[in-house]
PDB file of C-alpha atoms and ligand atoms in Angstrom:
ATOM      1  CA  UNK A  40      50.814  33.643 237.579  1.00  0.00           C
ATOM      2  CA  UNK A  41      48.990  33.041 234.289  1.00  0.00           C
ATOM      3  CA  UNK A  42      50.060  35.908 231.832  1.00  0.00           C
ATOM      4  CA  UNK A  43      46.918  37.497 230.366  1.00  0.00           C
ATOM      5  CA  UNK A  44      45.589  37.141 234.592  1.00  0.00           C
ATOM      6  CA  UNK A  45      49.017  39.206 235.189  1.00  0.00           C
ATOM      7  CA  UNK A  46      48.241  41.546 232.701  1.00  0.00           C
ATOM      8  CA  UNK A  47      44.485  41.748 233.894  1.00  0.00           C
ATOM      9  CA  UNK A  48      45.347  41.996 237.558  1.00  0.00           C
ATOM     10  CA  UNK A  49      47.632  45.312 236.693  1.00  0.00           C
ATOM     11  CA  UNK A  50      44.996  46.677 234.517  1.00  0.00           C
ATOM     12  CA  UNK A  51      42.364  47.125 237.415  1.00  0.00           C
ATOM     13  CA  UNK A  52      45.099  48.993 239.184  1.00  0.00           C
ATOM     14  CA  UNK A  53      44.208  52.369 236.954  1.00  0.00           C
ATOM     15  CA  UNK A  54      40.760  51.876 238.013  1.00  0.00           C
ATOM     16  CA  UNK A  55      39.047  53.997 240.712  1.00  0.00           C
ATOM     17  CA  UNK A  56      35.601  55.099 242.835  1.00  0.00           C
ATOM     18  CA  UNK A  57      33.443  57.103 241.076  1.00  0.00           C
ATOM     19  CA  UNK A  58      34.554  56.085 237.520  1.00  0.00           C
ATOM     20  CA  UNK A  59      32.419  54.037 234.687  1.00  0.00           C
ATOM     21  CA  UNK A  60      34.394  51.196 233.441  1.00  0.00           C
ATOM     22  CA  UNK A  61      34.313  49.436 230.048  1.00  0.00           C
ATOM     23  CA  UNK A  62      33.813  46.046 230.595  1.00  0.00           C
ATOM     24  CA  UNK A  63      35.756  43.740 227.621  1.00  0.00           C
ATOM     25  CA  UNK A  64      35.094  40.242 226.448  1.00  0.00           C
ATOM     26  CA  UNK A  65      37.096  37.316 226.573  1.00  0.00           C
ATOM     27  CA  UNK A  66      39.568  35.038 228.124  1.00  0.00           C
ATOM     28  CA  UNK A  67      41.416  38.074 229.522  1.00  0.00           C
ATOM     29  CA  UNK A  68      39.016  40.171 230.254  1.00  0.00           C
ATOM     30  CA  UNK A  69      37.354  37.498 232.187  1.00  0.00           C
ATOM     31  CA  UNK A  70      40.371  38.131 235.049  1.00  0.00           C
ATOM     32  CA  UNK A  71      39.726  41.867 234.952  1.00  0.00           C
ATOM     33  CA  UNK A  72      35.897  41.454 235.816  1.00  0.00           C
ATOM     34  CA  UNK A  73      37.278  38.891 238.313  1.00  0.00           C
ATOM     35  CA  UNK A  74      39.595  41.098 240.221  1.00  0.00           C
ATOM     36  CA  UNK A  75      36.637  44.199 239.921  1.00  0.00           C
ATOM     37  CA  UNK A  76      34.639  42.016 241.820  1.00  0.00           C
ATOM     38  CA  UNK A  77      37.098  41.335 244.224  1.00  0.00           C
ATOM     39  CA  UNK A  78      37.669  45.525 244.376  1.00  0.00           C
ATOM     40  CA  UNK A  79      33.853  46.373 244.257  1.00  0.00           C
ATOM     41  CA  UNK A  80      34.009  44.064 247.532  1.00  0.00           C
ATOM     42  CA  UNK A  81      36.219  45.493 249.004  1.00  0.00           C
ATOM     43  CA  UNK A  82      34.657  49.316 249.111  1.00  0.00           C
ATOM     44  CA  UNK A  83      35.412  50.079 244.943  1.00  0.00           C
ATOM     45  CA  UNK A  84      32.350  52.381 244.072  1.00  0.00           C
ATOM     46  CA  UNK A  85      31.602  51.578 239.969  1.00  0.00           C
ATOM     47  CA  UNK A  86      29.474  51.187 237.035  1.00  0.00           C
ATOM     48  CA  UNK A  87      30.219  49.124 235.026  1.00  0.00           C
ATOM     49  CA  UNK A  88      29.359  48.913 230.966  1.00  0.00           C
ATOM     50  CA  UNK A  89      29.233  45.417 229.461  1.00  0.00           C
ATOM     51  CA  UNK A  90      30.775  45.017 225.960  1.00  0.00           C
ATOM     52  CA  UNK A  91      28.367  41.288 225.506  1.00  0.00           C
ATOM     53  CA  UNK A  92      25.991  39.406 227.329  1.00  0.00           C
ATOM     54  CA  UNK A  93      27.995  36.785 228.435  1.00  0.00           C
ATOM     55  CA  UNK A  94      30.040  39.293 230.000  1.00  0.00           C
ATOM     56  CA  UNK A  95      26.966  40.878 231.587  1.00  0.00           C
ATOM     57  CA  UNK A  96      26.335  37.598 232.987  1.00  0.00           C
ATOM     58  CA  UNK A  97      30.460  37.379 234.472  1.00  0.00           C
ATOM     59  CA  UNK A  98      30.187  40.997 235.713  1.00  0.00           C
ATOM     60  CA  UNK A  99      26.446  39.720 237.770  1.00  0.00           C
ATOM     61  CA  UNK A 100      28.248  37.002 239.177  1.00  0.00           C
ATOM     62  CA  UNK A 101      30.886  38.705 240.506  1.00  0.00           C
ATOM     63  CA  UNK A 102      29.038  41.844 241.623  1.00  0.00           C
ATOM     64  CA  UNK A 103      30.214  44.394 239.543  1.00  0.00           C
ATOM     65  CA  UNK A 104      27.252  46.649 239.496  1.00  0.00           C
ATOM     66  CA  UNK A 105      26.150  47.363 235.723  1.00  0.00           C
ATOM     67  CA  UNK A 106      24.476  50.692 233.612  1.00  0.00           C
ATOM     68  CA  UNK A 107      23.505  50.154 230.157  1.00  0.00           C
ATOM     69  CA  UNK A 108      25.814  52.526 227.556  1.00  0.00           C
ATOM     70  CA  UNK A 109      22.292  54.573 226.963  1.00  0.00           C
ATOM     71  CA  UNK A 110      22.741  55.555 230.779  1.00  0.00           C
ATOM     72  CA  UNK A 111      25.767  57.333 231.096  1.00  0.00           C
ATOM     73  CA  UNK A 112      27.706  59.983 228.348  1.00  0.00           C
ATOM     74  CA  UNK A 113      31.513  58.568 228.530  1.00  0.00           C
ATOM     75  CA  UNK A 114      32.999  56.126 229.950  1.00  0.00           C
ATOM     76  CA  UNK A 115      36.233  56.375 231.827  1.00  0.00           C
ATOM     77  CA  UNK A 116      38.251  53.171 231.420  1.00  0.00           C
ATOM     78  CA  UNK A 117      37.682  50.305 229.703  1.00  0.00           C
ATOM     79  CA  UNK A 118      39.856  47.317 230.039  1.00  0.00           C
ATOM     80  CA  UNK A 119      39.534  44.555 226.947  1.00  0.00           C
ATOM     81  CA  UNK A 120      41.602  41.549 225.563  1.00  0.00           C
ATOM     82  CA  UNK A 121      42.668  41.857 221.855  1.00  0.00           C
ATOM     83  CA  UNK A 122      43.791  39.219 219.094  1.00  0.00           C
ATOM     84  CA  UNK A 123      46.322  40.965 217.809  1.00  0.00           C
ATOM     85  CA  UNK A 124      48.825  44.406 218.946  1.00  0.00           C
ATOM     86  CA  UNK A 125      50.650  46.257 216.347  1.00  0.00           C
ATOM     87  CA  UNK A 126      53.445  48.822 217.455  1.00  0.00           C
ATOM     88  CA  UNK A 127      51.056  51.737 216.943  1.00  0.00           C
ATOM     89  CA  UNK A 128      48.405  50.480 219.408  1.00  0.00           C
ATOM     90  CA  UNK A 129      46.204  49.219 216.081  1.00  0.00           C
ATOM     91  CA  UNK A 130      44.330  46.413 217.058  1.00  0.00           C
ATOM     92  CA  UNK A 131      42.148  43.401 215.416  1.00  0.00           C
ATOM     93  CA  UNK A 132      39.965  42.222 217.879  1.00  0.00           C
ATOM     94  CA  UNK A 133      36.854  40.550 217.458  1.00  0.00           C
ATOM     95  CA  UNK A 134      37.662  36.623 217.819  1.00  0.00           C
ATOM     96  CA  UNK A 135      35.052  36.082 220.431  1.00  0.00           C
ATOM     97  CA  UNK A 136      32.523  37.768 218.403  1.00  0.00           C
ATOM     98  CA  UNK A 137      31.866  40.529 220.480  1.00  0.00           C
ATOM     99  CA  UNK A 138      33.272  43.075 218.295  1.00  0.00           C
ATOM    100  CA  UNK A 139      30.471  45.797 217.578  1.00  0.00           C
ATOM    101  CA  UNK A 140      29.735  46.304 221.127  1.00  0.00           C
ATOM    102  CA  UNK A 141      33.818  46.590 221.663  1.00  0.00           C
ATOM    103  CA  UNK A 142      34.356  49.391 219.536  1.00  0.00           C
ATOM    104  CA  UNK A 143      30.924  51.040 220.339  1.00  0.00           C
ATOM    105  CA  UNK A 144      32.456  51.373 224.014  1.00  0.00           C
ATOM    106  CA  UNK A 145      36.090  51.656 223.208  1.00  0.00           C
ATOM    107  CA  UNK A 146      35.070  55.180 221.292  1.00  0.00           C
ATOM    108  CA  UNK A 147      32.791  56.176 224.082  1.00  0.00           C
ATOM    109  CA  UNK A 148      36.148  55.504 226.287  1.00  0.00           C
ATOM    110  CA  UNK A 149      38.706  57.785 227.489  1.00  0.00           C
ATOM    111  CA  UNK A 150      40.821  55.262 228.295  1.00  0.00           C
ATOM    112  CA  UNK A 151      41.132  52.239 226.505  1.00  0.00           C
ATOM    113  CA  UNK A 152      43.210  49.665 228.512  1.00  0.00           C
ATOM    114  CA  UNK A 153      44.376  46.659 225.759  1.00  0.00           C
ATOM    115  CA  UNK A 154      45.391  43.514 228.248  1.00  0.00           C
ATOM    116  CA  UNK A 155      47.188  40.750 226.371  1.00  0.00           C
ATOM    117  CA  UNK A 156      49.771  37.654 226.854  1.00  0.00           C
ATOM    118  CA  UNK A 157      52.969  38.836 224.759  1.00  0.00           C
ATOM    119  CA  UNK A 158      51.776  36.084 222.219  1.00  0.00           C
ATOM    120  CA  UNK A 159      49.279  38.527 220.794  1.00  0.00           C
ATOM    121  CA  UNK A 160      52.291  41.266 220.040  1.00  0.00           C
ATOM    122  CA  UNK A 161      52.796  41.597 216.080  1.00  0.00           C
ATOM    123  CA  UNK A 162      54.521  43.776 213.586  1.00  0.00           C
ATOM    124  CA  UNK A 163      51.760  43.810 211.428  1.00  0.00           C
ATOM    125  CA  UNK A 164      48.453  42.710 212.124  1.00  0.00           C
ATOM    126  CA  UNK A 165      46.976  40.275 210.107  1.00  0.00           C
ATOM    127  CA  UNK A 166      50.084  38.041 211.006  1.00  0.00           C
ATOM    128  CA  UNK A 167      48.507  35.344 213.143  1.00  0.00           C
ATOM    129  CA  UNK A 168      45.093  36.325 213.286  1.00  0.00           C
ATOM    130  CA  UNK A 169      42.068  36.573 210.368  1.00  0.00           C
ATOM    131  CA  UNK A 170      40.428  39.418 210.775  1.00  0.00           C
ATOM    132  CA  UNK A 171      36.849  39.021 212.369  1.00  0.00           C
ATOM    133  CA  UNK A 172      34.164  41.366 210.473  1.00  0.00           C
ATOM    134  CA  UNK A 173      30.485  41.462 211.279  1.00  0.00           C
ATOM    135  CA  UNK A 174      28.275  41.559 208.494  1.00  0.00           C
ATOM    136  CA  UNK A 175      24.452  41.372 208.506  1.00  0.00           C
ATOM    137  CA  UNK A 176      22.560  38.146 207.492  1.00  0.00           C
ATOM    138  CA  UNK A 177      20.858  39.645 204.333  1.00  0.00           C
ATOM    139  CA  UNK A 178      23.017  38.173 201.406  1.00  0.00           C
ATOM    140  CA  UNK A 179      25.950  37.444 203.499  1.00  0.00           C
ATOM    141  CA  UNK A 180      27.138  35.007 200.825  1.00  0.00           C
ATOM    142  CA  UNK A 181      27.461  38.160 198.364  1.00  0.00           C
ATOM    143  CA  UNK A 182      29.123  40.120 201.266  1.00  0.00           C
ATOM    144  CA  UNK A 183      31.789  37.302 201.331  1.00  0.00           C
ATOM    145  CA  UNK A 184      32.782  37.749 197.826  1.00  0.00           C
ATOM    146  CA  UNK A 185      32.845  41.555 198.350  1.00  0.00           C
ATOM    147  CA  UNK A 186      35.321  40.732 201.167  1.00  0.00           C
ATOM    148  CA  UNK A 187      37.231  38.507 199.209  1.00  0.00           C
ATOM    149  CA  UNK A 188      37.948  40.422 196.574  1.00  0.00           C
ATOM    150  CA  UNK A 189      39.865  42.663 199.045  1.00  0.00           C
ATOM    151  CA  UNK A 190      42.645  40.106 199.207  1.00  0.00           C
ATOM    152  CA  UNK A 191      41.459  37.468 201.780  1.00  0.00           C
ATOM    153  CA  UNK A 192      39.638  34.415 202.040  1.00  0.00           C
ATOM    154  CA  UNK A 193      36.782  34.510 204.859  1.00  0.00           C
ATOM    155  CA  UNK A 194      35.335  31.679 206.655  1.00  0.00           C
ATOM    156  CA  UNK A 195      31.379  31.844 207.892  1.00  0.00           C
ATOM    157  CA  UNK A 196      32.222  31.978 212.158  1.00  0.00           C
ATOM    158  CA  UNK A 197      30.676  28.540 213.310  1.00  0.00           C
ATOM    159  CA  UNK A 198      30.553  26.861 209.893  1.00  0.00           C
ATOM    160  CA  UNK A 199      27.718  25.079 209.418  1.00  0.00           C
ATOM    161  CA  UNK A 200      26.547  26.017 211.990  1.00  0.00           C
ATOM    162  CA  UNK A 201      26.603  29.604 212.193  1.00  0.00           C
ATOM    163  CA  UNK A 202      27.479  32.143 214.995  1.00  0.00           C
ATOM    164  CA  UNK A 203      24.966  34.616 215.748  1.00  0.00           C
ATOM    165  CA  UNK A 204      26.025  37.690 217.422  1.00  0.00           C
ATOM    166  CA  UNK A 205      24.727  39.734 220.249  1.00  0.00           C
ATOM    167  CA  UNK A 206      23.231  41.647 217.515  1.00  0.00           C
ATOM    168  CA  UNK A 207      21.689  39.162 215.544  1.00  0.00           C
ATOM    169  CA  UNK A 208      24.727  39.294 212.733  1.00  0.00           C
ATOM    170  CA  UNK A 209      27.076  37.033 210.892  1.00  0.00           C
ATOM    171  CA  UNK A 210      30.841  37.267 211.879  1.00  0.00           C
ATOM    172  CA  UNK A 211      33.378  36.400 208.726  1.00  0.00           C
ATOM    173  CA  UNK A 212      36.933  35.675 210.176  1.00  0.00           C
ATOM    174  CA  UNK A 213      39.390  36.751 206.582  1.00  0.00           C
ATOM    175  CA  UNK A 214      42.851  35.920 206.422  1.00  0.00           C
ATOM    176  CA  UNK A 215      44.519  38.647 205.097  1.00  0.00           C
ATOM    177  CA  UNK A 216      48.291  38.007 204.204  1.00  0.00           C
ATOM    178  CA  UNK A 217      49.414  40.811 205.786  1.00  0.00           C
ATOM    179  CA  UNK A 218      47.646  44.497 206.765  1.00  0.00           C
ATOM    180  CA  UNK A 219      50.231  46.548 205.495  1.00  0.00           C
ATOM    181  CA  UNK A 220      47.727  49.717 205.866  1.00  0.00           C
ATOM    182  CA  UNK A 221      44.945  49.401 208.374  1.00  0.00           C
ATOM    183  CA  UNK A 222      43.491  52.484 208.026  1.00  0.00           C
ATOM    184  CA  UNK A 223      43.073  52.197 204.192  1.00  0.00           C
ATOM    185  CA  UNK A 224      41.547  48.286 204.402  1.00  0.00           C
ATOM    186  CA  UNK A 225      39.380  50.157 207.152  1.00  0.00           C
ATOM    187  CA  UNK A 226      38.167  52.531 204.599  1.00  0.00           C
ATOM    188  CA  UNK A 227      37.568  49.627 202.125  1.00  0.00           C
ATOM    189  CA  UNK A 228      36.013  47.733 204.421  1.00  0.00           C
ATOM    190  CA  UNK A 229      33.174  50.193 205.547  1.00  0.00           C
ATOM    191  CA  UNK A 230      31.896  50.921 202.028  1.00  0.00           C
ATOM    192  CA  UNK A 231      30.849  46.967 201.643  1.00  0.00           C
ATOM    193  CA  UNK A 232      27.278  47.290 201.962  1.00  0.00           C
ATOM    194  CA  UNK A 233      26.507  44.138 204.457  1.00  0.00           C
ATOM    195  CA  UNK A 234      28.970  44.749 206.388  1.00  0.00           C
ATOM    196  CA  UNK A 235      28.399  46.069 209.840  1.00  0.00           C
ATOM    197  CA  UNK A 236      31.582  46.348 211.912  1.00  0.00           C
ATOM    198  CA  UNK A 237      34.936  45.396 211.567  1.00  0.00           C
ATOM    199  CA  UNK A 238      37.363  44.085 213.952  1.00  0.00           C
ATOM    200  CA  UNK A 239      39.811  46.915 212.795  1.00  0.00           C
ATOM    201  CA  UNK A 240      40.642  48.976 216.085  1.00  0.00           C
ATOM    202  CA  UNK A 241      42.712  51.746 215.087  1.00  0.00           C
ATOM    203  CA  UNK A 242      43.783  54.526 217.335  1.00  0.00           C
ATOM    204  CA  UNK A 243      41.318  53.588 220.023  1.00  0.00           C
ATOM    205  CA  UNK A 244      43.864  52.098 222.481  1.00  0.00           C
ATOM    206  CA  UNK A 245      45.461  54.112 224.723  1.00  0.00           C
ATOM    207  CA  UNK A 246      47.682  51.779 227.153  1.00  0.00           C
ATOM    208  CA  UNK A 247      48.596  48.346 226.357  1.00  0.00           C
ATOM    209  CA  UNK A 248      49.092  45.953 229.832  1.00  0.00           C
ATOM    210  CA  UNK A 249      50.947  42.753 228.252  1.00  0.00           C
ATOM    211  CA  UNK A 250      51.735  39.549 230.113  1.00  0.00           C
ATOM    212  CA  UNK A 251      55.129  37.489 229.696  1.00  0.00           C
ATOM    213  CA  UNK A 252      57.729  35.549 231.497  1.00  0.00           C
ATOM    214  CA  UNK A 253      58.392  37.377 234.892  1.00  0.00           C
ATOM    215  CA  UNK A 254      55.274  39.868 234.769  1.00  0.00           C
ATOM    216  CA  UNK A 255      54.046  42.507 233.009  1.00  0.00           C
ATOM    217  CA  UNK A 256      54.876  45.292 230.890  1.00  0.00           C
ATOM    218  CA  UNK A 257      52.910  48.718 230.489  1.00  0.00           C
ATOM    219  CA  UNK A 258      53.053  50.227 227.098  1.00  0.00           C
ATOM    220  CA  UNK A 259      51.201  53.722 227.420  1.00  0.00           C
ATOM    221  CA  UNK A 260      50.230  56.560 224.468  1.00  0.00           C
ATOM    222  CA  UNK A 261      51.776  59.825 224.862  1.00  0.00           C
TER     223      UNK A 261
HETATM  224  C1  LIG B 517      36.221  39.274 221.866  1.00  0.00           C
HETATM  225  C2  LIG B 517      37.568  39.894 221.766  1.00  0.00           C
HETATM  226  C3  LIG B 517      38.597  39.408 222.719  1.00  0.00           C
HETATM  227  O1  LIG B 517      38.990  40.463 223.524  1.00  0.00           O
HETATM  228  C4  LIG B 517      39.760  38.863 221.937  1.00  0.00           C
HETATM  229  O2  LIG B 517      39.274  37.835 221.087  1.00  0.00           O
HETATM  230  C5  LIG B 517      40.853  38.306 222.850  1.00  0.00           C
HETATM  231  O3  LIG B 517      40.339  37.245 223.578  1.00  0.00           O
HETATM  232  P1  LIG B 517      41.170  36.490 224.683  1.00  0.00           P
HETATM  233  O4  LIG B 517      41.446  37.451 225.778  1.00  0.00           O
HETATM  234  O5  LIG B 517      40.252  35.345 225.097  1.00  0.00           O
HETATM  235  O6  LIG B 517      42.440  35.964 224.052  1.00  0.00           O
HETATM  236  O7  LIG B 517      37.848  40.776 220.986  1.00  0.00           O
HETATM  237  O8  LIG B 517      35.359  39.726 220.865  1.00  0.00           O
END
């Protein structure tokens, strides 16, 4: 079976009647509204909360019944892909642009459930993946150089043409060398003026599902 559909599949296991679920965004994710479906079917009684509106869309197609995050006070589980997995459960997600909505659940969550293909383990993040920061559209371009002159180089998501977000914003992807200290760059980070959210997820996971060669491994938070 396809990894990150392994680790999806094992996810909705810790999911049950009566609880609100975090819905992520993504490739991965995209399994674990799948297999909902296939649970809400079958007599699974849930809301669910939609981290983007393409995944609102996913989670209407495959009848997964839907509340907006204004509706309910906490939310029980949510299950999400990330880009990167460092060994203390810090994360940087954000490559599918969803990011602000992500993290905006993920700390209304009790549990957040991180599903992954083992390629997405690191040491340190910032080893594979740029790290994908929001920023509003009112002198962006100074924004960027604010950015940069934290260490990386940032790329405007879409190029020429532009990514919007769900929220109307910008999304810079910035290659950092390495993050040696995510929760000091986080720090940094939020006293841009501009910027809006960053891709930065630290201590918000609480169980990692990962996919590899043979099935799946479940790394949990004590
Ligand atoms: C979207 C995200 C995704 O969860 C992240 O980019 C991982 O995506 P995928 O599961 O497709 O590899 O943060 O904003």
């Amino acid at each position: 079976m396809d990894k990150k559909k392994a680790a999806a599949e094992r996810a909705v296991e810790f999911v049950q009647s009566g609880m609100v679920v975090g819905l992520g965004t993504g490739s991965t994710a995209y399994f674990a509204i799948e297999a909902l479906g296939r649970r809400v079917k079958e007599g699974l009684d849930i809301t669910g909360v939609a981290t983007s509106i393409g995944t609102e869309l996913l989670a209407k197609k495959f009848g997964v019944p839907l509340v907006s995050l204004d509706e309910v006070k906490l939310i029980d589980i949510t299950i999400d892909g990330a880009d990167e997995v460092d060994p203390q459960f810090n994360l940087i997600k954000g490559m599918g642009g969803a990011l602000l909505r992500e993290k905006i659940v993920a700390y209304a969550s009790l549990e957040e459930i991180i599903v992954v293909d083992d390629s997405k383990l690191v040491d340190v993040l910032g080893t594979c993946s740029p790290l994908p920061i929001e920023v509003a559209p009112f002198g962006h371009k100074l924004t960027k150089t604010a950015l940069e002159d934290l260490g990386c180089q940032a790329r405007l998501k879409g190029g020429e043409k532009p990514l919007k977000t769900d929220n109307g914003n910008l999304i810079y992807e910035c290659k950092f060398e390495q993050i040696e200290d995510p929760e000091f760059l986080e720090i940094e980070i939020h006293l841009i003026p501009g910027v809006v959210e960053s891709g930065l997820f630290i201590d918000l996971a609480t169980k990692v599902v990962i996919g590899q060669e043979g099935g799946t491994q479940l790394r949990a938070k004590n």
